[in-house]
């Protein structure tokens, strides 16, 4: 269950270079390639001739050619040629709106008529020369909402990432969650704590002492359909924390674009944007490597959690204060899915899966 | 969906030597072994005692012995002995008619009463000293009819086998397809073209210049249930092509015996028979190696095509002129299956899968 | 289909040391760990917070802590703490009765109210200093009852274990099977035979000549739910066989604790207890290695037999005299399962799988 009328990250630009890329997005097998102008095109990965995947074909001067019998497919999903054939009567395949922006290729798996580039939120860090970005891609066997839960409740850092970004003060600082329209924000502030290893590294990378008390913050922003951007940072204690001047802090934005592949698997585009030493490529690589290791620690937990939920579909999970970010994000998702289905409420079949509010805290 | 009252290639003779061979044919798990006379026997791979696969047993002086508790199984599927037991009352298992001929072991998975060696078509190349044969076996995850389609439409050579036997003139020469009774023949002739690499090799192997224009031909013969023999060759241009004298051409027969394992997997026995330098074992090995590489290029395409068709079962595929060979072959298969089911038409459940005729060309 | 109100071997004590152990028993995913007193605890492997497997967590001073968000789980399945949360209202998870005894950890997957340590049968060899034990664990993809059949009919030794413990005289000596309450005993005695390789080794290990005729015995004891202990041995011929004095024989007990994982997979705890040279650790290791090799020979047969039975669910298997041990054991199991279901007979759904009595012998 996912909104289909939305922009999802499909791939990174360098994944679509000379050869077509086959990738399933929101249950739709798609092929991505670049046309003669270099623009990325997304089509159903199905040749109307004999059903071969077009992603096994090749690109000839910007035209996608089926690798089985040479059908040439146009950017709109209409065959444009085939050796010895008149293709006018061939059935079309779907084409999907695509935008290449902010260092990602975005696809709209739903109703193309509703696709609008203006609906893609602005990402300041992706366009400014004052910021640097590094990231990667993981394939994980879980419902995309489990990953949203994960990212909107960072108390898991203390357990899953105990040796890098976790610290007991995360548990001790209650988060605050607010919803504004379709956006959800969960904030946590910790004052006068020791910086954990990852942040010591970041402080050093920013030319700051790493052995003094710091104020630390985590502000998680969910926006539909499944994007979580997290402002994170530490400042030398007593200088204003989140609002401290640039020469007293190390901060960055954890970038999480979660694209459903199927109901129980995702393409997880993770990364970090920082606004200090943006030209230091070695630092970018170092942070990327560290983050990649940390984020890989979540994979087994998410996949095994998914398996447990599939085995016990009738069990209700708890909704504690720390879970409020995920819970509110799911409500936004439920509402959007219901809207797509032309209904005013969540459809019955899905409603049985909705987690009841508990008052355990 | 496959005809069961037909001779299928089960294995190559050397696959049934000292030990029993377990192999599923047309959905039937079978065990093959040689009896005391050296004749191949095929039985259900199921011991009537406790259900163990007989193929895990052994052959003692021509008798198949279950490897679990020693039941001795006779050639007709009737237990002949077991230590300490009277076996008269034991239930029988099915035995399947078998013929070993033409360098293959053939099995009849259907009604044994209808099995007749005369129904096995004659293979001249397999018995004549003027011919040599080399081949191999691939296991592929696709409906056997997708492989028939593949072999009856060789325009795929230009794309799948671009570096060996493909050339653009294949696309340019329209094929001609005719049906005669249960046989289907698709022919294509190309005049005054350059020989592609595989055929240059064959010309040299036959002591002929490889850098002169040639006439090239492909004549695909389908016969039920799923056998495709393809006469292929090149002749120095202007000497009669297909009918050119032996010292002006290199020709051979591509041999394709496609045996369904399940509805979506096959045992694909491929090979090549040639009538030049039949005693040159090194040439046989060389051709076999080349053909093995070329034919392996089809595997991924066929398996991914199968997956696409399973995902979109409601989609109709196109039936272009180049597809006529496969389309007509499928009609023969449909008719034979319908006959087996004692019906005059294709049964309803299957009819929904039949590809509608399109007039796109 | 398995009795759940019974003690099953869950694991060996050293499998639950510092870290929790996740293992599915009788279809129930469980987590095992040691509490502050060192006692093994078994709980559902499901954190009531968000469904994560508790077995991915850790043990802190005898308390199981969820590795996702730090929920602390008590021995009775009731959360005892969680950072920043009041856990009183959290739903409980199941806890399972556990006993650690005889060198194994036993679990009761059914109704805890009926669990009683007195229902665990006494194992003299596991407590006496005159006995030594060595064993191992295999995971096998078959119904646990196929393994019971296997162990209650040792004629398979002649075929599956031809080079170690099999010999033709096993087939020749008819077994005798008797049921006493819920226990089933199948006995076989062979007089004046040659000792097969494994027993020659055991005779030498016991300081006895290995090249003289022996009397050999096998007495298989089934007790519910799925335990098979087999008294096996050889004595120099003419000294009383099973009843021969200790200095004339080599004997031991084959230990088989078969724990269903699912309907078609098992945890197979195998081993051998012997009452000669109990302090000879090298001999224990040598026997263990030999037995491990021999018992691994059954795996493929059992898994392929299982696959055959799944493919032909409607086929009835034979029930010969040699199968009486397995047949009677299954009757005990059927009766216990029926009791659990509060019925007087075997439920209908299972009845169709019951093997009819044959009179083939």
XYZ file of N, CA and C in Angstrom, chain B residues 186-302:
351
model
N 9.304 -22.709 -41.695
C 9.561 -21.291 -41.930
C 10.905 -21.159 -42.635
N 10.899 -20.509 -43.782
C 12.124 -20.428 -44.585
C 12.532 -18.975 -44.791
N 13.826 -18.771 -44.831
C 14.353 -17.438 -45.132
C 15.616 -17.623 -45.992
N 15.691 -16.822 -47.063
C 16.854 -16.886 -47.951
C 17.440 -15.499 -48.112
N 18.760 -15.398 -47.964
C 19.464 -14.118 -48.122
C 20.509 -14.296 -49.200
N 20.538 -13.370 -50.160
C 21.474 -13.543 -51.277
C 22.566 -12.503 -51.242
N 23.766 -12.973 -51.551
C 24.898 -12.057 -51.753
C 25.176 -11.207 -50.503
N 25.310 -11.869 -49.407
C 25.605 -11.174 -48.150
C 26.973 -11.614 -47.637
N 27.486 -10.887 -46.658
C 28.736 -11.299 -46.013
C 28.424 -12.393 -44.995
N 29.318 -13.356 -44.877
C 29.108 -14.425 -43.892
C 29.460 -13.907 -42.506
N 28.579 -14.102 -41.525
C 28.920 -13.693 -40.156
C 29.960 -14.655 -39.563
N 30.554 -14.271 -38.434
C 31.715 -15.008 -37.907
C 31.541 -16.518 -37.828
N 30.409 -16.978 -37.320
C 30.240 -18.415 -37.171
C 30.361 -19.110 -38.521
N 29.749 -18.505 -39.539
C 29.761 -19.146 -40.849
C 31.103 -18.998 -41.544
N 31.829 -17.928 -41.261
C 33.203 -17.848 -41.770
C 34.003 -19.029 -41.242
N 33.816 -19.303 -39.957
C 34.517 -20.435 -39.345
C 34.118 -21.736 -40.044
N 32.821 -21.895 -40.303
C 32.355 -23.121 -40.951
C 32.889 -23.238 -42.372
N 32.950 -22.106 -43.093
C 33.508 -22.138 -44.453
C 34.962 -22.600 -44.408
N 35.719 -22.001 -43.510
C 37.130 -22.411 -43.378
C 37.206 -23.888 -43.001
N 36.347 -24.289 -42.082
C 36.339 -25.696 -41.655
C 36.054 -26.624 -42.821
N 35.377 -26.110 -43.810
C 35.032 -26.898 -44.992
C 35.995 -26.644 -46.144
N 37.086 -25.919 -45.878
C 38.084 -25.675 -46.906
C 37.673 -24.652 -47.943
N 36.790 -23.729 -47.573
C 36.299 -22.730 -48.527
C 36.705 -21.321 -48.095
N 36.834 -20.453 -49.073
C 37.141 -19.050 -48.774
C 36.038 -18.472 -47.904
N 36.444 -17.649 -46.916
C 35.462 -17.114 -45.982
C 35.220 -15.621 -46.187
N 35.849 -15.046 -47.190
C 35.754 -13.595 -47.355
C 35.074 -13.196 -48.661
N 34.279 -14.088 -49.195
C 33.554 -13.772 -50.427
C 32.056 -13.727 -50.127
N 31.279 -13.041 -50.963
C 29.830 -12.988 -50.726
C 29.219 -14.379 -50.749
N 28.206 -14.535 -49.936
C 27.544 -15.844 -49.865
C 26.029 -15.676 -49.999
N 25.418 -16.785 -50.350
C 23.968 -16.909 -50.204
C 23.736 -17.701 -48.921
N 22.785 -17.235 -48.119
C 22.579 -17.863 -46.805
C 21.128 -18.311 -46.681
N 20.897 -19.408 -46.004
C 19.519 -19.871 -45.821
C 19.295 -20.399 -44.395
N 18.022 -20.352 -44.028
C 17.544 -20.883 -42.743
C 16.177 -21.497 -43.002
N 16.059 -22.775 -42.817
C 14.769 -23.435 -43.011
C 14.436 -24.178 -41.714
N 13.457 -23.624 -40.992
C 13.102 -24.150 -39.671
C 11.958 -25.132 -39.800
N 12.143 -26.320 -39.259
C 11.092 -27.345 -39.325
C 10.605 -27.678 -37.932
N 9.366 -27.342 -37.652
C 8.751 -27.778 -36.400
C 7.998 -29.066 -36.636
N 8.187 -30.031 -35.723
C 7.326 -31.204 -35.684
C 6.943 -31.441 -34.242
N 5.722 -31.950 -34.030
C 5.271 -32.173 -32.657
C 6.097 -33.259 -31.975
N 6.178 -33.232 -30.680
C 5.511 -32.250 -29.822
C 6.255 -30.926 -29.745
N 7.569 -30.932 -29.905
C 8.324 -29.714 -29.613
C 9.732 -29.815 -30.185
N 9.833 -30.369 -31.367
C 11.143 -30.544 -31.979
C 11.308 -29.542 -33.109
N 12.452 -28.883 -33.108
C 12.734 -27.927 -34.176
C 14.093 -28.259 -34.781
N 14.060 -28.624 -36.044
C 15.301 -28.875 -36.771
C 15.449 -27.759 -37.793
N 16.623 -27.173 -37.847
C 16.804 -26.011 -38.718
C 17.932 -26.283 -39.695
N 17.582 -26.325 -40.976
C 18.623 -26.420 -42.007
C 19.229 -25.036 -42.165
N 20.514 -24.936 -41.950
C 21.187 -23.647 -42.079
C 22.433 -23.826 -42.930
N 22.825 -22.759 -43.588
C 24.040 -22.870 -44.383
C 24.315 -21.619 -45.193
N 25.508 -21.607 -45.735
C 25.912 -20.556 -46.675
C 26.621 -21.233 -47.850
N 26.438 -20.620 -49.043
C 27.151 -21.092 -50.235
C 27.821 -19.883 -50.877
N 28.928 -20.091 -51.489
C 29.520 -18.979 -52.251
C 28.434 -18.465 -53.198
N 28.277 -17.166 -53.241
C 27.142 -16.568 -53.947
C 27.108 -16.971 -55.420
N 25.913 -17.199 -55.891
C 25.729 -17.444 -57.308
C 25.873 -18.891 -57.722
N 25.979 -19.791 -56.779
C 26.124 -21.205 -57.126
C 24.870 -22.010 -56.791
N 23.784 -21.308 -56.502
C 22.541 -22.055 -56.263
C 22.072 -22.019 -54.826
N 22.856 -21.370 -53.960
C 22.408 -21.228 -52.567
C 22.143 -22.585 -51.930
N 20.971 -22.732 -51.395
C 20.548 -23.970 -50.732
C 20.855 -25.188 -51.603
N 20.732 -25.014 -52.941
C 20.907 -26.143 -53.847
C 22.310 -26.220 -54.428
N 23.225 -25.409 -53.930
C 24.581 -25.399 -54.463
C 25.257 -26.749 -54.231
N 26.235 -27.095 -55.066
C 26.958 -28.362 -54.859
C 27.753 -28.321 -53.555
N 28.045 -29.493 -53.040
C 28.670 -29.623 -51.719
C 29.989 -28.879 -51.622
N 30.721 -28.756 -52.720
C 32.036 -28.114 -52.625
C 31.955 -26.594 -52.711
N 30.756 -26.077 -52.692
C 30.590 -24.621 -52.702
C 29.890 -24.113 -51.450
N 29.610 -24.989 -50.537
C 28.806 -24.542 -49.390
C 29.227 -25.214 -48.083
N 28.817 -24.589 -47.016
C 28.911 -25.194 -45.687
C 27.502 -25.191 -45.123
N 27.043 -26.357 -44.760
C 25.673 -26.404 -44.276
C 25.573 -27.383 -43.126
N 24.518 -27.247 -42.415
C 24.329 -28.153 -41.288
C 22.885 -28.073 -40.829
N 22.581 -28.873 -39.831
C 21.236 -28.895 -39.263
C 21.354 -28.569 -37.778
N 20.680 -27.489 -37.387
C 20.612 -27.172 -35.962
C 19.520 -28.039 -35.354
N 19.888 -28.762 -34.331
C 18.992 -29.750 -33.730
C 18.504 -29.215 -32.387
N 17.186 -29.157 -32.208
C 16.606 -28.632 -30.970
C 15.492 -29.545 -30.504
N 15.791 -30.312 -29.464
C 14.755 -31.137 -28.857
C 14.417 -30.497 -27.519
N 13.182 -30.031 -27.420
C 12.768 -29.230 -26.263
C 11.816 -30.071 -25.436
N 12.259 -30.428 -24.263
C 11.457 -31.316 -23.422
C 10.958 -30.559 -22.208
N 9.625 -30.395 -22.070
C 9.112 -29.714 -20.877
C 9.479 -30.496 -19.611
N 9.921 -29.781 -18.636
C 10.091 -30.375 -17.304
C 8.815 -30.091 -16.516
N 8.464 -28.809 -16.437
C 7.210 -28.368 -15.816
C 6.561 -27.395 -16.805
N 5.508 -26.727 -16.371
C 4.860 -25.743 -17.234
C 5.789 -24.569 -17.547
N 6.761 -24.355 -16.704
C 7.623 -23.181 -16.887
C 9.107 -23.518 -16.823
N 9.454 -24.741 -17.199
C 10.884 -25.066 -17.295
C 11.090 -26.187 -18.297
N 12.261 -26.195 -18.885
C 12.534 -27.172 -19.949
C 13.927 -27.782 -19.810
N 14.059 -28.954 -20.389
C 15.349 -29.540 -20.711
C 15.567 -29.287 -22.197
N 16.585 -28.555 -22.499
C 16.797 -28.135 -23.891
C 18.020 -28.868 -24.441
N 17.751 -29.842 -25.308
C 18.821 -30.590 -25.960
C 19.123 -29.914 -27.285
N 20.288 -29.309 -27.377
C 20.659 -28.576 -28.575
C 21.883 -29.232 -29.205
N 22.032 -29.046 -30.489
C 23.211 -29.599 -31.142
C 23.270 -29.193 -32.593
N 24.282 -29.698 -33.259
C 24.421 -29.406 -34.680
C 24.921 -30.652 -35.395
N 24.231 -30.979 -36.499
C 24.658 -32.092 -37.359
C 25.197 -31.496 -38.646
N 26.343 -31.996 -39.087
C 26.917 -31.451 -40.322
C 27.326 -32.606 -41.225
N 27.350 -32.336 -42.532
C 27.725 -33.389 -43.478
C 29.005 -33.049 -44.229
N 29.882 -32.331 -43.524
C 31.217 -32.138 -44.115
C 32.244 -32.498 -43.054
N 33.352 -33.091 -43.480
C 34.398 -33.543 -42.555
C 33.812 -34.213 -41.315
N 32.953 -35.206 -41.511
C 32.281 -35.835 -40.368
C 33.238 -36.542 -39.412
N 34.447 -36.899 -39.902
C 35.366 -37.637 -39.029
C 36.282 -36.718 -38.241
N 36.139 -35.416 -38.433
C 37.034 -34.460 -37.774
C 36.489 -34.145 -36.373
N 36.971 -34.912 -35.399
C 36.445 -34.764 -34.034
C 36.782 -33.402 -33.452
N 37.932 -32.870 -33.821
C 38.302 -31.551 -33.300
C 37.337 -30.496 -33.825
N 36.927 -30.639 -35.091
C 35.967 -29.690 -35.646
C 34.617 -29.823 -34.938
N 34.217 -31.051 -34.667
C 32.972 -31.271 -33.923
C 33.021 -30.560 -32.576
N 34.136 -30.724 -31.889
C 34.274 -30.101 -30.567
C 34.250 -28.587 -30.672
N 34.913 -28.079 -31.710
C 34.977 -26.631 -31.886
C 33.598 -26.047 -32.173
N 32.861 -26.707 -33.056
C 31.516 -26.226 -33.374
C 30.621 -26.318 -32.143
N 30.735 -27.424 -31.447
C 29.936 -27.613 -30.237
C 30.193 -26.503 -29.226
N 31.456 -26.151 -29.057
C 31.775 -25.110 -28.088
C 31.192 -23.765 -28.535
N 31.355 -23.483 -29.836
C 30.816 -22.228 -30.350
C 29.307 -22.159 -30.223
N 28.647 -23.250 -30.584
C 27.189 -23.264 -30.498
C 26.722 -23.157 -29.044
N 27.436 -23.830 -28.156
C 27.064 -23.769 -26.738
C 27.090 -22.339 -26.228
N 28.108 -21.587 -26.629
C 28.190 -20.188 -26.205
C 27.031 -19.381 -26.794
N 26.792 -19.570 -28.064
C 25.734 -18.801 -28.729
C 24.382 -19.104 -28.102
N 24.097 -20.379 -27.907
C 22.780 -20.746 -27.397
C 22.603 -20.328 -25.940
N 23.693 -20.196 -25.226
C 23.554 -19.747 -23.828
C 23.112 -18.286 -23.771
N 23.290 -17.566 -24.878
C 22.869 -16.166 -24.895
C 21.347 -16.015 -24.827
N 20.620 -17.070 -25.167
C 19.159 -16.999 -25.139
C 18.587 -17.187 -23.743
N 19.348 -17.789 -22.840
C 18.782 -18.216 -21.556
C 18.161 -17.074 -20.765
N 18.947 -16.032 -20.540
C 18.429 -14.938 -19.720
C 17.183 -14.321 -20.353
N 17.236 -14.134 -21.677
C 16.093 -13.522 -22.355
C 14.844 -14.368 -22.167
N 14.963 -15.670 -22.337
C 13.794 -16.534 -22.226
C 13.266 -16.569 -20.796
